[in-house]
Short mmCIF file of C-alpha atoms in Angstrom, two decimals:
data_model
loop_
_atom_site.label_atom_id
_atom_site.label_comp_id
_atom_site.label_asym_id
_atom_site.label_seq_id
_atom_site.Cartn_x
_atom_site.Cartn_y
_atom_site.Cartn_z
CA UNK A 859 56.32 -39.66 72.85
CA UNK A 860 55.25 -42.17 70.19
CA UNK A 861 51.48 -40.93 70.47
CA UNK A 862 52.58 -37.63 70.34
CA UNK A 863 54.62 -38.12 66.93
CA UNK A 864 51.76 -40.25 65.76
CA UNK A 865 49.20 -37.47 66.41
CA UNK A 866 51.43 -34.75 64.66
CA UNK A 867 51.88 -36.98 61.64
CA UNK A 868 47.88 -37.05 61.43
CA UNK A 869 47.55 -33.30 61.60
CA UNK A 870 50.39 -33.02 59.00
CA UNK A 871 48.68 -35.62 56.72
CA UNK A 872 45.44 -33.84 57.43
CA UNK A 873 46.72 -30.57 56.79
CA UNK A 874 48.55 -31.77 53.33
CA UNK A 875 45.32 -33.20 52.05
CA UNK A 876 43.49 -29.89 52.95
CA UNK A 877 46.25 -27.94 51.06
CA UNK A 878 45.86 -30.43 48.24
CA UNK A 879 42.07 -29.89 47.95
CA UNK A 880 42.46 -26.05 48.05
CA UNK A 881 45.02 -26.03 45.59
CA UNK A 882 42.88 -28.31 43.48
CA UNK A 883 39.78 -26.21 43.50
CA UNK A 884 41.92 -22.93 43.19
CA UNK A 885 43.41 -24.12 40.06
CA UNK A 886 40.06 -24.77 38.69
CA UNK A 887 37.95 -21.59 39.73
CA UNK A 888 41.36 -19.56 38.63
CA UNK A 889 41.00 -20.87 35.35
CA UNK A 890 37.18 -19.74 35.48
CA UNK A 891 38.58 -16.72 36.44
CA UNK A 892 41.06 -16.12 33.60
CA UNK A 893 38.57 -17.19 31.26
CA UNK A 894 36.19 -14.78 32.32
CA UNK A 895 38.53 -11.94 32.30
CA UNK A 896 39.53 -12.89 28.77
CA UNK A 897 35.62 -13.13 27.69
CA UNK A 898 34.75 -9.46 29.19
CA UNK A 899 38.03 -8.06 26.97
CA UNK A 900 36.63 -9.68 23.87
CA UNK A 901 33.16 -8.22 24.67
CA UNK A 902 34.68 -5.07 25.28
CA UNK A 903 36.66 -5.01 22.16
CA UNK A 904 33.53 -6.04 20.06
CA UNK A 905 31.22 -3.40 21.87
CA UNK A 906 33.64 -0.35 21.98
CA UNK A 907 35.68 -0.90 18.82
CA UNK A 908 33.55 -2.91 16.50
CA UNK A 909 30.12 -2.19 17.37
CA UNK A 910 28.58 -2.63 13.86
CA UNK A 911 30.83 -5.37 12.62
CA UNK A 912 29.69 -7.67 15.23
CA UNK A 913 26.27 -6.87 16.75
CA UNK A 914 23.61 -6.12 14.28
CA UNK A 915 20.80 -7.27 15.99
CA UNK A 916 18.90 -7.46 19.30
CA UNK A 917 16.42 -9.86 21.52
CA UNK A 918 12.98 -10.06 19.36
CA UNK A 919 9.86 -9.84 20.80
CA UNK A 920 8.28 -11.84 18.07
CA UNK A 921 9.35 -15.52 17.64
CA UNK A 922 11.62 -16.43 14.49
CA UNK A 923 10.06 -17.30 11.39
CA UNK A 924 11.95 -20.63 11.09
CA UNK A 925 10.32 -21.85 14.70
CA UNK A 926 6.90 -21.89 13.02
CA UNK A 927 7.88 -24.31 9.99
CA UNK A 928 4.80 -26.62 10.01
CA UNK A 929 7.17 -29.36 8.22
CA UNK A 930 8.74 -29.94 11.80
CA UNK A 931 5.69 -30.53 13.56
CA UNK A 932 2.73 -29.02 15.53
CA UNK A 933 3.40 -26.80 18.76
CA UNK A 934 1.55 -28.08 21.56
CA UNK A 935 1.38 -27.41 25.43
CA UNK A 936 0.64 -29.52 28.33
CA UNK A 937 0.08 -28.64 32.02
CA UNK A 938 1.32 -31.31 34.70
CA UNK A 939 -0.82 -31.49 37.63
CA UNK A 940 1.52 -32.66 39.94
CA UNK A 941 4.22 -29.73 39.60
CA UNK A 942 1.57 -27.38 38.15
CA UNK A 943 4.33 -26.40 35.23
CA UNK A 944 3.04 -26.10 31.66
CA UNK A 945 5.56 -27.55 29.20
CA UNK A 946 5.85 -26.86 25.61
CA UNK A 947 6.55 -29.51 23.10
CA UNK A 948 6.53 -29.98 19.35
CA UNK A 949 5.19 -33.33 17.88
CA UNK A 950 4.77 -34.81 14.44
CA UNK A 951 3.91 -38.65 13.19
CA UNK A 952 1.23 -40.18 13.47
CA UNK A 953 -0.28 -40.69 17.18
CA UNK A 954 -0.79 -44.42 17.18
CA UNK A 955 3.10 -44.96 16.27
CA UNK A 956 5.65 -45.65 18.84
CA UNK A 957 6.98 -42.87 20.89
CA UNK A 958 10.39 -41.27 20.29
CA UNK A 959 11.11 -38.38 22.81
CA UNK A 960 13.79 -35.82 22.12
CA UNK A 961 15.47 -33.99 25.51
CA UNK A 962 17.70 -31.16 24.54
CA UNK A 963 20.96 -30.07 26.06
CA UNK A 964 22.04 -26.50 27.23
CA UNK A 965 21.59 -23.58 26.44
CA UNK A 966 19.27 -25.14 23.56
CA UNK A 967 15.53 -26.08 23.06
CA UNK A 968 13.26 -28.22 21.01
CA UNK A 969 14.71 -26.53 17.63
CA UNK A 970 17.85 -28.44 18.11
CA UNK A 971 16.10 -31.81 17.07
CA UNK A 972 14.60 -30.26 13.90
CA UNK A 973 16.66 -32.63 11.55
CA UNK A 974 15.69 -35.49 13.62
CA UNK A 975 11.96 -34.59 13.65
CA UNK A 976 11.82 -34.58 10.11
CA UNK A 977 13.45 -37.78 9.72
CA UNK A 978 11.65 -40.13 12.17
CA UNK A 979 8.09 -39.01 12.00
CA UNK A 980 7.55 -41.25 9.12
CA UNK A 981 7.55 -44.42 11.76
CA UNK A 982 7.46 -42.57 14.99
CA UNK A 983 5.48 -40.36 16.87
CA UNK A 984 8.30 -37.95 17.53
CA UNK A 985 8.18 -35.45 20.23
CA UNK A 986 10.66 -32.43 21.21
CA UNK A 987 10.06 -31.04 24.35
CA UNK A 988 11.42 -27.94 26.04
CA UNK A 989 12.63 -28.95 29.67
CA UNK A 990 11.50 -26.85 32.30
CA UNK A 991 13.35 -23.46 32.56
CA UNK A 992 13.85 -23.49 28.71
CA UNK A 993 11.63 -22.06 25.36
CA UNK A 994 8.24 -21.56 26.21
CA UNK A 995 7.92 -24.11 28.93
CA UNK A 996 7.51 -22.39 32.41
CA UNK A 997 10.36 -20.89 34.23
CA UNK A 998 10.30 -22.03 38.03
CA UNK A 999 12.53 -19.55 40.07
CA UNK A 1000 13.83 -21.30 42.92
CA UNK A 1001 17.00 -23.49 42.54
CA UNK A 1002 15.39 -26.23 44.19
CA UNK A 1003 12.84 -27.00 41.19
CA UNK A 1004 15.57 -28.06 39.10
CA UNK A 1005 16.89 -30.67 41.04
CA UNK A 1006 17.34 -34.21 39.40
CA UNK A 1007 14.59 -35.76 40.57
CA UNK A 1008 12.27 -33.36 39.53
CA UNK A 1009 13.64 -33.56 35.63
CA UNK A 1010 13.56 -37.13 35.71
CA UNK A 1011 9.91 -36.80 36.93
CA UNK A 1012 9.14 -34.38 34.29
CA UNK A 1013 10.05 -36.64 31.79
CA UNK A 1014 7.88 -39.56 33.42
CA UNK A 1015 4.98 -37.28 33.45
CA UNK A 1016 5.15 -36.35 29.91
CA UNK A 1017 5.38 -39.53 28.51
CA UNK A 1018 2.45 -40.80 30.42
CA UNK A 1019 0.44 -37.51 29.51
CA UNK A 1020 0.80 -38.33 25.69
CA UNK A 1021 -0.48 -41.60 26.37
CA UNK A 1022 2.34 -43.89 26.53
CA UNK A 1023 4.06 -46.02 29.06
CA UNK A 1024 7.53 -46.78 27.42
CA UNK A 1025 9.46 -44.95 24.64
CA UNK A 1026 12.67 -44.79 22.75
CA UNK A 1027 14.55 -41.64 24.63
CA UNK A 1028 16.91 -39.73 22.92
CA UNK A 1029 19.06 -37.06 24.92
CA UNK A 1030 21.71 -34.79 24.13
CA UNK A 1031 24.10 -33.08 26.44
CA UNK A 1032 22.40 -32.30 29.56
CA UNK A 1033 19.39 -33.51 28.08
CA UNK A 1034 21.57 -36.77 27.63
CA UNK A 1035 22.25 -36.73 31.62
CA UNK A 1036 18.76 -36.62 32.36
CA UNK A 1037 18.21 -39.34 29.82
CA UNK A 1038 20.65 -41.76 31.57
CA UNK A 1039 19.14 -40.80 34.98
CA UNK A 1040 15.39 -41.65 33.67
CA UNK A 1041 16.37 -44.78 32.26
CA UNK A 1042 18.22 -46.08 35.58
CA UNK A 1043 15.06 -44.87 37.45
CA UNK A 1044 12.40 -46.07 35.22
CA UNK A 1045 13.93 -48.98 33.31
CA UNK A 1046 10.67 -50.50 32.15
CA UNK A 1047 9.86 -47.26 30.25
CA UNK A 1048 12.72 -47.33 28.03
CA UNK A 1049 12.62 -49.45 25.13
CA UNK A 1050 16.03 -47.96 23.90
CA UNK A 1051 18.11 -45.21 25.08
CA UNK A 1052 20.18 -42.84 22.83
CA UNK A 1053 22.65 -40.46 24.10
CA UNK A 1054 24.52 -37.76 22.45
CA UNK A 1055 27.70 -36.24 23.67
CA UNK A 1056 26.88 -37.11 27.35
CA UNK A 1057 28.71 -40.01 29.42
CA UNK A 1058 27.05 -41.94 31.88
CA UNK A 1059 26.68 -39.96 35.22
CA UNK A 1060 28.60 -42.53 37.25
CA UNK A 1061 31.69 -42.20 34.54
CA UNK A 1062 31.55 -38.84 34.41
CA UNK A 1063 31.77 -38.32 38.10
CA UNK A 1064 34.69 -40.88 38.65
CA UNK A 1065 36.52 -39.53 35.46
CA UNK A 1066 36.29 -35.83 36.67
CA UNK A 1067 37.57 -36.10 39.98
CA UNK A 1068 40.55 -38.03 38.75
CA UNK A 1069 41.38 -36.08 35.90
CA UNK A 1070 41.41 -32.36 36.87
CA UNK A 1071 41.76 -31.57 33.05
CA UNK A 1072 38.27 -32.59 32.40
CA UNK A 1073 37.05 -30.28 35.04
CA UNK A 1074 38.88 -27.57 33.32
CA UNK A 1075 37.10 -28.40 30.16
CA UNK A 1076 33.87 -28.26 32.22
CA UNK A 1077 34.82 -24.98 33.92
CA UNK A 1078 31.42 -23.24 32.67
CA UNK A 1079 29.90 -25.44 35.53
CA UNK A 1080 31.57 -23.25 38.13
CA UNK A 1081 31.38 -20.09 36.15
CA UNK A 1082 27.55 -20.52 36.19
CA UNK A 1083 27.67 -21.09 40.31
CA UNK A 1084 28.94 -17.60 40.63
CA UNK A 1085 26.03 -15.37 42.13
CA UNK A 1086 24.69 -13.01 39.51
CA UNK A 1087 27.75 -12.63 37.34
CA UNK A 1088 26.65 -15.09 34.79
CA UNK A 1089 23.27 -13.10 34.36
CA UNK A 1090 25.31 -9.96 34.19
CA UNK A 1091 27.71 -11.22 31.34
CA UNK A 1092 24.75 -12.55 29.28
CA UNK A 1093 22.57 -9.06 29.87
CA UNK A 1094 25.46 -6.64 28.65
CA UNK A 1095 24.40 -4.62 25.50
CA UNK A 1096 21.19 -6.19 25.36
CA UNK A 1097 22.01 -9.80 25.57
CA UNK A 1098 24.11 -9.66 22.08
CA UNK A 1099 27.07 -11.49 23.46
CA UNK A 1100 24.38 -14.59 23.51
CA UNK A 1101 23.50 -14.04 19.87
CA UNK A 1102 27.17 -13.82 18.77
CA UNK A 1103 27.74 -17.00 20.70
CA UNK A 1104 24.86 -18.57 19.24
CA UNK A 1105 25.76 -17.65 15.55
CA UNK A 1106 29.34 -19.23 15.71
CA UNK A 1107 28.20 -22.23 17.93
CA UNK A 1108 25.08 -23.44 16.61
CA UNK A 1109 25.85 -22.38 12.83
CA UNK A 1110 22.31 -21.19 12.46
CA UNK A 1111 20.61 -18.18 10.67
CA UNK A 1112 20.53 -14.82 12.02
CA UNK A 1113 16.72 -15.25 12.51
CA UNK A 1114 16.90 -18.16 14.52
CA UNK A 1115 20.03 -17.35 16.70
CA UNK A 1116 18.20 -14.33 18.48
CA UNK A 1117 16.05 -16.67 20.39
CA UNK A 1118 19.08 -18.02 22.17
CA UNK A 1119 19.41 -14.69 24.14
CA UNK A 1120 16.14 -15.74 26.02
CA UNK A 1121 16.97 -19.18 26.33
CA UNK A 1122 20.56 -18.65 27.99
CA UNK A 1123 18.78 -16.58 31.10
CA UNK A 1124 16.03 -18.91 31.33
CA UNK A 1125 18.43 -21.62 31.44
CA UNK A 1126 20.83 -20.48 34.10
CA UNK A 1127 18.88 -21.65 37.08
CA UNK A 1128 19.27 -25.30 35.61
CA UNK A 1129 23.00 -25.51 34.75
CA UNK A 1130 24.30 -23.79 37.68
CA UNK A 1131 23.27 -26.63 40.07
CA UNK A 1132 24.46 -29.32 37.71
CA UNK A 1133 28.04 -30.30 38.90
CA UNK A 1134 29.78 -33.60 39.27
CA UNK A 1135 29.14 -33.40 43.11
CA UNK A 1136 25.34 -33.30 42.46
CA UNK A 1137 25.38 -36.17 40.09
CA UNK A 1138 27.68 -38.33 42.86
CA UNK A 1139 24.85 -37.16 45.33
CA UNK A 1140 22.09 -38.45 42.94
CA UNK A 1141 23.41 -41.66 42.32
CA UNK A 1142 24.90 -42.47 45.97
CA UNK A 1143 21.00 -42.68 46.84
CA UNK A 1144 20.65 -45.53 44.59
CA UNK A 1145 21.81 -49.06 45.17
CA UNK A 1146 24.86 -49.99 42.95
CA UNK A 1147 22.97 -52.12 40.73
CA UNK A 1148 20.64 -49.80 39.90
CA UNK A 1149 23.45 -47.54 38.34
CA UNK A 1150 23.18 -49.75 35.46
CA UNK A 1151 21.09 -49.44 32.39
CA UNK A 1152 19.07 -52.18 31.09
CA UNK A 1153 18.05 -50.78 27.97
CA UNK A 1154 20.02 -51.20 24.57
CA UNK A 1155 22.04 -48.28 24.36
CA UNK A 1156 23.62 -45.92 21.65
CA UNK A 1157 26.20 -43.44 22.61
CA UNK A 1158 27.27 -41.38 19.96
CA UNK A 1159 30.20 -38.39 20.31
CA UNK A 1160 31.57 -35.78 18.20
CA UNK A 1161 35.28 -36.19 18.13
CA UNK A 1162 35.92 -32.50 18.18
CA UNK A 1163 33.94 -31.99 21.17
CA UNK A 1164 35.83 -30.20 23.75
CA UNK A 1165 34.77 -32.40 26.13
CA UNK A 1166 35.47 -35.50 24.63
CA UNK A 1167 37.64 -38.34 26.09
CA UNK A 1168 38.09 -41.86 24.48
CA UNK A 1169 38.35 -43.49 27.98
CA UNK A 1170 35.42 -41.64 29.31
CA UNK A 1171 33.36 -42.90 26.55
CA UNK A 1172 34.58 -46.26 26.41
CA UNK A 1173 34.02 -46.94 30.19
CA UNK A 1174 30.09 -46.30 29.62
CA UNK A 1175 30.02 -49.58 28.87
CA UNK A 1176 30.66 -51.11 32.30
CA UNK A 1177 27.39 -49.80 33.45
CA UNK A 1178 25.24 -51.27 30.32
CA UNK A 1179 23.42 -54.36 30.85
CA UNK A 1180 22.46 -54.83 27.33
CA UNK A 1181 23.41 -54.07 23.78
CA UNK A 1182 25.64 -51.35 23.80
CA UNK A 1183 27.05 -49.50 20.69
CA UNK A 1184 29.57 -46.44 20.95
CA UNK A 1185 30.00 -44.18 17.41
CA UNK A 1186 32.48 -41.65 17.47
CA UNK A 1187 32.01 -39.29 14.77
CA UNK A 1188 35.22 -37.79 13.47
CA UNK A 1189 34.89 -34.03 12.17
CA UNK A 1190 31.91 -33.57 14.43
CA UNK A 1191 31.35 -30.90 17.11
CA UNK A 1192 29.62 -30.97 20.37
CA UNK A 1193 26.26 -30.19 18.69
CA UNK A 1194 26.46 -33.61 16.93
CA UNK A 1195 22.58 -33.76 15.82
CA UNK A 1196 22.95 -30.36 14.38
CA UNK A 1197 26.56 -30.47 12.96
CA UNK A 1198 26.20 -33.94 11.49
CA UNK A 1199 22.32 -34.74 11.21
CA UNK A 1200 22.67 -37.28 7.97
CA UNK A 1201 25.24 -39.34 10.06
CA UNK A 1202 23.60 -39.27 13.29
CA UNK A 1203 20.24 -40.18 11.51
CA UNK A 1204 21.73 -43.27 9.84
CA UNK A 1205 23.34 -44.39 12.93
CA UNK A 1206 20.20 -43.94 14.78
CA UNK A 1207 18.27 -46.12 12.09
CA UNK A 1208 20.98 -48.95 12.22
CA UNK A 1209 20.50 -49.13 16.14
CA UNK A 1210 16.98 -48.81 15.99
CA UNK A 1211 17.14 -51.98 13.44
CA UNK A 1212 19.21 -54.02 15.64
CA UNK A 1213 18.09 -56.70 18.03
CA UNK A 1214 14.26 -56.79 18.73
CA UNK A 1215 13.75 -54.26 15.93
CA UNK A 1216 11.02 -51.60 15.56
CA UNK A 1217 7.81 -53.64 16.69
CA UNK A 1218 9.51 -53.80 20.35
CA UNK A 1219 8.29 -50.06 20.68
CA UNK A 1220 4.64 -50.58 20.28
CA UNK A 1221 2.58 -50.38 23.75
#
């Protein structure tokens, strides 16, 4: 009888756990569905009732003039033999100077680093790359092509192609996630790591699974996993919804915002696989000690970022085995390097001057 009761108790506990898990994810996806319905209603309102007030342009066939600004650098291309992919990047500064490599986030491209390209080219060889699936870089169609291993390997291949064996690595948003993983996997290639609005992957995984509110803030992860629906949303009315989002979010001129229409579609294959379980899978394949970063780290975060949590930012310190500086910028949004470029550039210069100094960057 005792065994029967014990067996029934185990069944009830297992059932309760499953109900909890189902309820948890139902809440997350239910919230995503609600946001999707609201977005559709707003889109219909703009298209049907306010067609001219909101939408005044479509997808351009020619690049906006601001992308050809020579003061930002030279447009270059590299084809990596191993992957066979061609990458586009913009470079400035003398070739013999230390390398500072910039990795953009979603749904951006090299242009998001325009203020930093101008600022740091005086003492660095600055390179802002379009990652695979973005901008003018190649777009592999298979979702398997966007694994973290592939994205990290891309960074390694590009650094070596540029003639360097190490760099100062700067990443924002999901580019920041790749920067964290690159510094973990190839510590000898990162002299200093600068990350904007992106926590250490282990911190994000742990925090998100313990705080449903953080998953709700990251609900777009799950939206992009829906089959074909994200592409449908973006493509409605000649991709003009993306242009509108670009204007309000990035605070750039109309002539520059139109490029986002193509970028968001190209970037879909990347973002749809980036969820906390994917990050957890990558990190679980590494020994625990290898989740730590041995390079000096600067973490910058905008206080008005919807993803910002003080506890999550502070927890990154646990995974740094070197100097760690955290700067939370009040009044700044998620698009930190474009929203507050002067403050960001000043903080980066201060960080670069600390410790070893700039001489440590030379090969």
